[in-house]
PDB file of C-alpha atoms in Angstrom:
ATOM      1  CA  UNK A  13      11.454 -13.062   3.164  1.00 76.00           C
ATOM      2  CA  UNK A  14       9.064 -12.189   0.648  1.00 83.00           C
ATOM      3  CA  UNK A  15       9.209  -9.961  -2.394  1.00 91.00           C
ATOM      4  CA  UNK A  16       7.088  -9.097  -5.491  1.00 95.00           C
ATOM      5  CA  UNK A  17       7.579  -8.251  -9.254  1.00 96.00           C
ATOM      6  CA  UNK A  18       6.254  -6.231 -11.983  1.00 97.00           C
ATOM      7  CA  UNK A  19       7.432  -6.834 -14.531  1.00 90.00           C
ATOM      8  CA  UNK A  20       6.461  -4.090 -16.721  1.00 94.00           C
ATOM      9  CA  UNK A  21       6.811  -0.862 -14.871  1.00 95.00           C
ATOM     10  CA  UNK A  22       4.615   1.112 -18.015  1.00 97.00           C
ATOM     11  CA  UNK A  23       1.423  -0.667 -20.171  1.00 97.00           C
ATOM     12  CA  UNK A  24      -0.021   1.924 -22.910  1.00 97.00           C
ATOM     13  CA  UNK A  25      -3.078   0.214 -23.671  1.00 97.00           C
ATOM     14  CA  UNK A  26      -5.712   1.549 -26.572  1.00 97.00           C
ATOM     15  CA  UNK A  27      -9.517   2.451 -24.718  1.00 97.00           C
ATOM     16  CA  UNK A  28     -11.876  -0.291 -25.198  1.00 97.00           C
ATOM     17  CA  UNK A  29      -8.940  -3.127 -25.205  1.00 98.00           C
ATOM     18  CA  UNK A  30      -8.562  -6.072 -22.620  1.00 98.00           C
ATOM     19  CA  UNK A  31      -5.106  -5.223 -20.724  1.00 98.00           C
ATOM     20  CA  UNK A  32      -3.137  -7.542 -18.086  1.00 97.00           C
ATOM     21  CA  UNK A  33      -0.613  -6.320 -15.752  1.00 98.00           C
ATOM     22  CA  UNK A  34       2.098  -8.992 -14.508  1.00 97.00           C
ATOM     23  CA  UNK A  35       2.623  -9.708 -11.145  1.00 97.00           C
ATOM     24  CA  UNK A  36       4.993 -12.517  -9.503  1.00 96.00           C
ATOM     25  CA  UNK A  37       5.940 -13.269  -6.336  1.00 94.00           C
ATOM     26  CA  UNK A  38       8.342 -15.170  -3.921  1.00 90.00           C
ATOM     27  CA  UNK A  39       7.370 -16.336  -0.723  1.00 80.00           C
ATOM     28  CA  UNK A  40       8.808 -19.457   1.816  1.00 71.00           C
ATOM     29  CA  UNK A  41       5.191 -19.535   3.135  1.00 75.00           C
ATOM     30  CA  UNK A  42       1.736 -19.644   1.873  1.00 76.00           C
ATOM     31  CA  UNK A  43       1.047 -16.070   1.317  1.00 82.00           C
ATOM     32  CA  UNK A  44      -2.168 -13.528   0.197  1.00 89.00           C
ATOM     33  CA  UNK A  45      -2.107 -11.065  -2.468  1.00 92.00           C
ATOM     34  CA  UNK A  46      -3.582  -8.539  -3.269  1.00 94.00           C
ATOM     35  CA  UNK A  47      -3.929  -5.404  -5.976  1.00 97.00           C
ATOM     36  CA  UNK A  48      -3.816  -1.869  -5.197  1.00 96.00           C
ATOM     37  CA  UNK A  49      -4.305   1.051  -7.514  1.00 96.00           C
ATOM     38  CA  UNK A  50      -2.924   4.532  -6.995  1.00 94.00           C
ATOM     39  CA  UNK A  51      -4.546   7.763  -9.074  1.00 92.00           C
ATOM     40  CA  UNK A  52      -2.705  10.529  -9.238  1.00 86.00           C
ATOM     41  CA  UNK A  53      -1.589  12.686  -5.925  1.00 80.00           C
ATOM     42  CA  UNK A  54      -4.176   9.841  -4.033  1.00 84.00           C
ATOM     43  CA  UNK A  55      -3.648   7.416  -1.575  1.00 87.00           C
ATOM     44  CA  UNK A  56      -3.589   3.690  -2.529  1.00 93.00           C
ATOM     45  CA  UNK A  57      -7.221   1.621  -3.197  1.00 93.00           C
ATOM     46  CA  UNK A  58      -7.425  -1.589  -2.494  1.00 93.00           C
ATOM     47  CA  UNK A  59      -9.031  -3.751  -6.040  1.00 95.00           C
ATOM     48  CA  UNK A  60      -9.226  -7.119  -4.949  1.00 94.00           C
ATOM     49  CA  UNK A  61      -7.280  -9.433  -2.717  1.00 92.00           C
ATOM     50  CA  UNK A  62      -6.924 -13.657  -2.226  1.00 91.00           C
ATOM     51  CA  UNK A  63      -6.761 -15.287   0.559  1.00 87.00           C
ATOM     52  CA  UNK A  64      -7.838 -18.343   0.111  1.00 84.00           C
ATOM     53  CA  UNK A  65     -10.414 -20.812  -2.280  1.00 86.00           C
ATOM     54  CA  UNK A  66     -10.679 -19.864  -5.714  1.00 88.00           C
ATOM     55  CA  UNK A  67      -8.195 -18.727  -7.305  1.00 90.00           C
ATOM     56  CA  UNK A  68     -10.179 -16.172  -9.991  1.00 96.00           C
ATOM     57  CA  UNK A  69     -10.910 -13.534  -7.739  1.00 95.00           C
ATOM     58  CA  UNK A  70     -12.873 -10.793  -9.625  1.00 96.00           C
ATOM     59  CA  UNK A  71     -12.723  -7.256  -8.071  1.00 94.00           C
ATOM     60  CA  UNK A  72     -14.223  -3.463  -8.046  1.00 94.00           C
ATOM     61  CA  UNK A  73     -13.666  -1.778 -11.439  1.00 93.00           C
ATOM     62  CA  UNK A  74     -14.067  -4.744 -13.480  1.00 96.00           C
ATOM     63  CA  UNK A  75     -10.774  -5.966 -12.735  1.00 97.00           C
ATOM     64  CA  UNK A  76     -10.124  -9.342 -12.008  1.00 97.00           C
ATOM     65  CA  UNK A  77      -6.768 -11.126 -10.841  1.00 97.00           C
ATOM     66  CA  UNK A  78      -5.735 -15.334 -11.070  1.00 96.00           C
ATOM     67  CA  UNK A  79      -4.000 -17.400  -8.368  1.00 94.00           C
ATOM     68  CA  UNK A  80      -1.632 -19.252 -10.159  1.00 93.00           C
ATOM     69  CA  UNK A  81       0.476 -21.322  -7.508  1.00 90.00           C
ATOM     70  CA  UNK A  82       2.509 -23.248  -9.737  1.00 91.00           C
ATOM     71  CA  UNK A  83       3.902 -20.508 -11.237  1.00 92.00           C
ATOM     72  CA  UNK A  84       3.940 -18.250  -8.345  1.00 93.00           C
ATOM     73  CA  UNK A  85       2.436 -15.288 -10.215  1.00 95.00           C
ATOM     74  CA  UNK A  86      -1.069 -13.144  -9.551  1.00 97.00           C
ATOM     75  CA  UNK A  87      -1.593 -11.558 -13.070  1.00 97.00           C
ATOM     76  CA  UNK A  88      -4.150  -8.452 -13.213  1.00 98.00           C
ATOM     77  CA  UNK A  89      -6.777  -8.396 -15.796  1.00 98.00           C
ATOM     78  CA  UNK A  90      -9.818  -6.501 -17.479  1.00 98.00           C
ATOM     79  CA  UNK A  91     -11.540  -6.913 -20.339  1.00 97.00           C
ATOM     80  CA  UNK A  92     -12.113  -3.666 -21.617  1.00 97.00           C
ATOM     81  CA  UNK A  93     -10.283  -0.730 -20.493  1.00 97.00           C
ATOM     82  CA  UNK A  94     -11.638   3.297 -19.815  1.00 96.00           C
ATOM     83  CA  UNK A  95      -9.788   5.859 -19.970  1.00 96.00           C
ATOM     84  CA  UNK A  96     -11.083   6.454 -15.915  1.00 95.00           C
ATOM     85  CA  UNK A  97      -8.383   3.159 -15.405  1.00 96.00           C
ATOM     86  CA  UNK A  98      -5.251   5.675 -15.919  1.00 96.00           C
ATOM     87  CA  UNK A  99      -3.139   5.392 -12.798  1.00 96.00           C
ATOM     88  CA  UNK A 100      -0.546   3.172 -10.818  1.00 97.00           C
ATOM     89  CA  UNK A 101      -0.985  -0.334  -9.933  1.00 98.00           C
ATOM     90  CA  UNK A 102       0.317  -2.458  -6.770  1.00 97.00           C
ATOM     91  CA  UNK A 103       0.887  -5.811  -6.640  1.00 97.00           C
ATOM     92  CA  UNK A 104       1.304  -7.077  -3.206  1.00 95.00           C
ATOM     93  CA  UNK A 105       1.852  -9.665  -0.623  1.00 92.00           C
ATOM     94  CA  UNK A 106       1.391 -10.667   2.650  1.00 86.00           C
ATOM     95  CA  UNK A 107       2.605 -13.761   4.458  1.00 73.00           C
ATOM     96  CA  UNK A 108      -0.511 -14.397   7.019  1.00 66.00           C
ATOM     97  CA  UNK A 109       1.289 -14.851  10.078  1.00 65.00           C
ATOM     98  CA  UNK A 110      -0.318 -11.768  12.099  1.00 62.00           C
ATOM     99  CA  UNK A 111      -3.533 -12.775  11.994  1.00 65.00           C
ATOM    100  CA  UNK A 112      -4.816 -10.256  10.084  1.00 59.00           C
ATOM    101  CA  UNK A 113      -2.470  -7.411  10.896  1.00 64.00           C
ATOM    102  CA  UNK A 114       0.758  -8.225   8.089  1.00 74.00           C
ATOM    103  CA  UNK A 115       3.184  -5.970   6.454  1.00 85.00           C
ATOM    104  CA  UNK A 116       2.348  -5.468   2.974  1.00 90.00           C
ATOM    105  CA  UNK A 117       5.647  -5.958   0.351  1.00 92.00           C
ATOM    106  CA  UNK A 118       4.527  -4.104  -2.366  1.00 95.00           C
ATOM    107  CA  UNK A 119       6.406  -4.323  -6.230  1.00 96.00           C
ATOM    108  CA  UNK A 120       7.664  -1.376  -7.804  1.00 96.00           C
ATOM    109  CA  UNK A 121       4.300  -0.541  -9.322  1.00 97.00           C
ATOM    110  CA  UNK A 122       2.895  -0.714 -13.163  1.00 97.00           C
ATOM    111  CA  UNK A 123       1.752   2.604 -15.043  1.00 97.00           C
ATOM    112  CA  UNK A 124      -1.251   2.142 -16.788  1.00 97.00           C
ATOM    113  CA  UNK A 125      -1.969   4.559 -19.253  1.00 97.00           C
ATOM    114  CA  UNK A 126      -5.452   4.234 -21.542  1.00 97.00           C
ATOM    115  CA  UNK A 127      -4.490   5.933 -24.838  1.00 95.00           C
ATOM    116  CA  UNK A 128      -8.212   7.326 -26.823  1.00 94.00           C
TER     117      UNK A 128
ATOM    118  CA  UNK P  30     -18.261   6.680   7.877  1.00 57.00           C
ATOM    119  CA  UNK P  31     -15.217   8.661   7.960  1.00 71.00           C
ATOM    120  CA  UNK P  32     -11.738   7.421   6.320  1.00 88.00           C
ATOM    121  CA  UNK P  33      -8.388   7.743   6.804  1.00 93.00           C
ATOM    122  CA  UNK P  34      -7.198  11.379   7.232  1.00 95.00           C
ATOM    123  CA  UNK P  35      -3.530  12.406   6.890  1.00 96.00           C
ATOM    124  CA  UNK P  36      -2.235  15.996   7.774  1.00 96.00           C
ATOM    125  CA  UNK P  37      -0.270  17.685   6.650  1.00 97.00           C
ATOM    126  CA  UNK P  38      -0.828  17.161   3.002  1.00 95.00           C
ATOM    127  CA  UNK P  39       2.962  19.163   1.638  1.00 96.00           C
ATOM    128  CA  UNK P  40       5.773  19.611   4.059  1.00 96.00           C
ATOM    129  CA  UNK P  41       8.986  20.816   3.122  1.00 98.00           C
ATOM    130  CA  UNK P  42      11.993  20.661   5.555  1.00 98.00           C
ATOM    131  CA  UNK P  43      15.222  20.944   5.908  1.00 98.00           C
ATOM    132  CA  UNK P  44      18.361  18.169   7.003  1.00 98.00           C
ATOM    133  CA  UNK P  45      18.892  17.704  10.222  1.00 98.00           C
ATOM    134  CA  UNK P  46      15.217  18.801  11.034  1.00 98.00           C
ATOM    135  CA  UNK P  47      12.882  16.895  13.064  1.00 98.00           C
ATOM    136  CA  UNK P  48       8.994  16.376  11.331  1.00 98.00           C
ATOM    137  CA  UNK P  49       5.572  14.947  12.907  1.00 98.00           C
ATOM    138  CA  UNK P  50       2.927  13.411  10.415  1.00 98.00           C
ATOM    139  CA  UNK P  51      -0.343  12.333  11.414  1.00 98.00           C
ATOM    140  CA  UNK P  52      -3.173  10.147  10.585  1.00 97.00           C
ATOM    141  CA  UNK P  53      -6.556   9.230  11.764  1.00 95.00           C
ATOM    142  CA  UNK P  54      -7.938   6.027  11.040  1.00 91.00           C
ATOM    143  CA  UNK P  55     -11.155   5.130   9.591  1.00 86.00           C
ATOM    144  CA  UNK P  56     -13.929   4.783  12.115  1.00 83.00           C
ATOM    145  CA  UNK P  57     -13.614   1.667  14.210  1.00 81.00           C
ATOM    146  CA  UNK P  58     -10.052   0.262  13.126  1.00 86.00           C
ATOM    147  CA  UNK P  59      -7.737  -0.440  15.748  1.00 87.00           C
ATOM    148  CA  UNK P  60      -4.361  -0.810  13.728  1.00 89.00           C
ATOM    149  CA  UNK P  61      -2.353   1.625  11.911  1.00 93.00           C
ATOM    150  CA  UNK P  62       0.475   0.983   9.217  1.00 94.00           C
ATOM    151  CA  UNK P  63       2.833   3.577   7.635  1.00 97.00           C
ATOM    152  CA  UNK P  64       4.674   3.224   4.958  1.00 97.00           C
ATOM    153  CA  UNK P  65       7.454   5.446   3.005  1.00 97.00           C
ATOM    154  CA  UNK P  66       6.511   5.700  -0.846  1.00 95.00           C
ATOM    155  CA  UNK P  67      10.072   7.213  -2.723  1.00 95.00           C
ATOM    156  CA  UNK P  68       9.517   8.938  -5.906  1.00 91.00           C
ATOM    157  CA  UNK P  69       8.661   5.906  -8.624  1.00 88.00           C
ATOM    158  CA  UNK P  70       9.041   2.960  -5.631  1.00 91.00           C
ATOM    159  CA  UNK P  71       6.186   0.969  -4.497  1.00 93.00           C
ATOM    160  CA  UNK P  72       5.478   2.095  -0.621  1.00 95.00           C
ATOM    161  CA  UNK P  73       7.622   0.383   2.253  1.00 96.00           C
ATOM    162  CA  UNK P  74       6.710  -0.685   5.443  1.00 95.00           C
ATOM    163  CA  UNK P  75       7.905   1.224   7.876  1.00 96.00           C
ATOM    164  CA  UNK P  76       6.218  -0.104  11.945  1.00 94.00           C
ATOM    165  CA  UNK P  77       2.659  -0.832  12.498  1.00 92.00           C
ATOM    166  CA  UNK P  78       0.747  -0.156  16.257  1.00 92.00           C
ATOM    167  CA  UNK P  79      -1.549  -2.027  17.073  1.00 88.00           C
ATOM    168  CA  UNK P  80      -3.771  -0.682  20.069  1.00 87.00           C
ATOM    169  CA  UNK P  81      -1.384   1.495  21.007  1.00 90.00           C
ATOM    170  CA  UNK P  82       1.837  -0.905  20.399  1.00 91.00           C
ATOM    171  CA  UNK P  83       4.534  -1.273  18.273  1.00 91.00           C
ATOM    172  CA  UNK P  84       3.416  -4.184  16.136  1.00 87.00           C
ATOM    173  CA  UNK P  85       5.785  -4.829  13.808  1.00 88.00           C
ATOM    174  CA  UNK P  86       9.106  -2.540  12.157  1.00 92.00           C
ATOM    175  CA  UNK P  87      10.479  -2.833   8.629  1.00 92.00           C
ATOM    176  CA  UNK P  88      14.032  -2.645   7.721  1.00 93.00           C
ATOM    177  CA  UNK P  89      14.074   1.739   8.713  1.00 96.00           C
ATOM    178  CA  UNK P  90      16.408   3.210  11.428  1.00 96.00           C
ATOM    179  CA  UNK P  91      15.346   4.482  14.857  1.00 96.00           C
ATOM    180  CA  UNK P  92      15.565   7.868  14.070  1.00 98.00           C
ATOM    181  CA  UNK P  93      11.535   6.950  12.636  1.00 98.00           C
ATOM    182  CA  UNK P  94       9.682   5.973  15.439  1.00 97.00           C
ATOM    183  CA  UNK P  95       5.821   6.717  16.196  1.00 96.00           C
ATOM    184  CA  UNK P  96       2.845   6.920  18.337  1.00 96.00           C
ATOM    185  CA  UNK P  97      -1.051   5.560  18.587  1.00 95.00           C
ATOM    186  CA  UNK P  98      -3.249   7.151  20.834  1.00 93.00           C
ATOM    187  CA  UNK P  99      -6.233   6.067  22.262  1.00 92.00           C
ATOM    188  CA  UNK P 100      -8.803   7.021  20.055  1.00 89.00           C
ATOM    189  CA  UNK P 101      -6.127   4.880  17.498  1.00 89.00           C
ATOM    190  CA  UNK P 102      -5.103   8.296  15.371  1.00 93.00           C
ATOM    191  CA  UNK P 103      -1.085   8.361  15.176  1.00 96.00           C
ATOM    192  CA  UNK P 104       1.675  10.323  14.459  1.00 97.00           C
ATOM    193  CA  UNK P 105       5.094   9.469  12.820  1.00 98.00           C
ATOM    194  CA  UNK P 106       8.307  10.943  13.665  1.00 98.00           C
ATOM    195  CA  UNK P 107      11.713  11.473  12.022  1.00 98.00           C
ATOM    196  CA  UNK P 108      14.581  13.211  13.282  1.00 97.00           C
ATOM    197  CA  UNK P 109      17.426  14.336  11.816  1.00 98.00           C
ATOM    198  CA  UNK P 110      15.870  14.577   8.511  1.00 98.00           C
ATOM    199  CA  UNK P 111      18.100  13.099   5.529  1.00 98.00           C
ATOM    200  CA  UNK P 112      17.855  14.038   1.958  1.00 97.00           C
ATOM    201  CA  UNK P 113      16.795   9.987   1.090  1.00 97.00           C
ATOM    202  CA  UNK P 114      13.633  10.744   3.683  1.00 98.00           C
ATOM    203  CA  UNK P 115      11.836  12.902   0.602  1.00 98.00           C
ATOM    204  CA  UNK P 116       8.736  10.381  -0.368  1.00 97.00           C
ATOM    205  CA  UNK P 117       5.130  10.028   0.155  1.00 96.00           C
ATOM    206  CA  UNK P 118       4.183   8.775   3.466  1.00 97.00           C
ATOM    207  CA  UNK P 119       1.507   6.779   3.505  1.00 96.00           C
ATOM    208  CA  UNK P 120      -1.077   5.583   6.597  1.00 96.00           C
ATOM    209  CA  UNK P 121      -3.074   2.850   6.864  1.00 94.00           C
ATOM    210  CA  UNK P 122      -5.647   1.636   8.868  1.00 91.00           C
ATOM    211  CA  UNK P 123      -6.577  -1.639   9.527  1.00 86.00           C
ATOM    212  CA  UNK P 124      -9.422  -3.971  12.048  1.00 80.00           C
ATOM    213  CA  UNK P 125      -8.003  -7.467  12.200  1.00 70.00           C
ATOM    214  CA  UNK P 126     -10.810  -8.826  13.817  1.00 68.00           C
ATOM    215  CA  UNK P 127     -13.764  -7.797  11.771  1.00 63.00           C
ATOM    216  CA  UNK P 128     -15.050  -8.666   8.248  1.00 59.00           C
ATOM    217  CA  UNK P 129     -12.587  -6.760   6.247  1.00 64.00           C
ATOM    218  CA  UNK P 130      -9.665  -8.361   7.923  1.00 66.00           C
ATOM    219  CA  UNK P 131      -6.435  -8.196   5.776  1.00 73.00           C
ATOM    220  CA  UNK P 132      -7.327  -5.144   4.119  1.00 82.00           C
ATOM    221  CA  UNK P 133      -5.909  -2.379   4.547  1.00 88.00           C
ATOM    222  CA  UNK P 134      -7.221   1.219   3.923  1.00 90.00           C
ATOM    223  CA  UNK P 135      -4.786   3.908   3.039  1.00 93.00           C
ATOM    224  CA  UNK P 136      -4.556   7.444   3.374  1.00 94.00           C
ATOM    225  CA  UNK P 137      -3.725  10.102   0.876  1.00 93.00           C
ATOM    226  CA  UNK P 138      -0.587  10.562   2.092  1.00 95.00           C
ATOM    227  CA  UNK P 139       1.783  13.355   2.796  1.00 97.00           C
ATOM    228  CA  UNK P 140       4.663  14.459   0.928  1.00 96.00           C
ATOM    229  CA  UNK P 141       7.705  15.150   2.592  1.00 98.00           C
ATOM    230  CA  UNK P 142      10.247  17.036   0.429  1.00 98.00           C
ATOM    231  CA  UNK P 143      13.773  17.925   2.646  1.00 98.00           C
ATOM    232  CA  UNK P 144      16.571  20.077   1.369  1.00 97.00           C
TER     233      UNK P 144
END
């Protein structure tokens, strides 16, 4: 079985500063991951994902996101935050094994809110 | 191109009721996902249908089951509506076996409230 953690359910971050957003998982199997955001009353957008190769995978937004195998974690980054970057993230996984068509585990979610 | 539609947007019901959601997916995409979204959860798989077949459950009871018609649009059912079923359902819609494989494109979801 899989499952995924954020570990920090709210980030207050200052506009203009570089923020990262935690994400670990668990997994018996090699696995993809991927970042969703949520804005309010919306449905979720996908931000980047890894599958495979390298493991700095940059995505829409600015955001980026590293692979780290070792430590079984896929951390979310950006340099320099907007106050447009208010909303909900997703961490989540996926295990492969449909070929294409997996269940996403998602974590609990991480509020980001850009304070002016 | 057209995404994924969801309708109704706000339902509120009561327990023991019986509810239909529905989703279209985005032009082309074959698969549909829901999931249940609780009030400060991430969202949880609930089945996916793939070409008009159950393709996959998550840990939910029977009283959710669904449908995927032929143009791939789908509904989601729940009977005997419990208090716990209150979230944001989400729909997703999916191509495995084009360029954007693994990715998943969501809805905006409906919000089921039941008293």
């Amino acid at each position: 079985a899989q499952s995924v953690t954020q570990l920090d359910s709210q980030v207050p971050v200052f506009e203009e500063a570089p923020v990262e957003l935690r994400c670990n998982y668990s997994s018996s199997v090699s696995v993809y991951l991927f970042w969703y955001v949520q804005y309010p009353n919306q449905g979720l957008q996908l931000l980047l994902k890894y599958l495979s190769g390298s493991t700095l995978v940059k995505g829409i937004n600015g955001f980026e996101a590293e692979f780290n195998k070792s430590q079984t974690s896929f951390h979310l980054r950006k340099p320099s935050v907007h106050i447009s970057d208010t909303a909900e993230y997703f961490c989540a996984v996926s295990d492969g094994s449909g070929f294409g068509n997996e269940k996403l585990t998602f974590g609990t979610g991480t509020r980001l809110t850009i304070i002016p | 191109e057209t995404g994924v539609t969801q309708s109704p947007t706000h339902l509120i019901k009561t327990r023991g009721q019986q509810v239909t959601l529905r989703c279209s997916s985005q032009s082309g995409h074959n698969t549909v996902s829901w999931y249940q979204q609780a009030l400060g959860q991430g969202p949880q798989f609930i089945f996916q249908y793939y070409r008009e077949e159950e393709n996959g459950r998550g840990n939910f009871p029977p009283r959710f089951s669904g449908l995927q018609f032929p143009n791939y649009s789908s509904e989601l059912n729940v009977n005997a509506l419990e208090l716990d079923d209150s979230a944001l359902y989400l729909c997703a819609s999916s191509h495995p076996g084009t360029s954007e494989i693994y990715e998943q494109y969501f809805g905006p979801g409906t919000r089921l409230t039941v008293t």
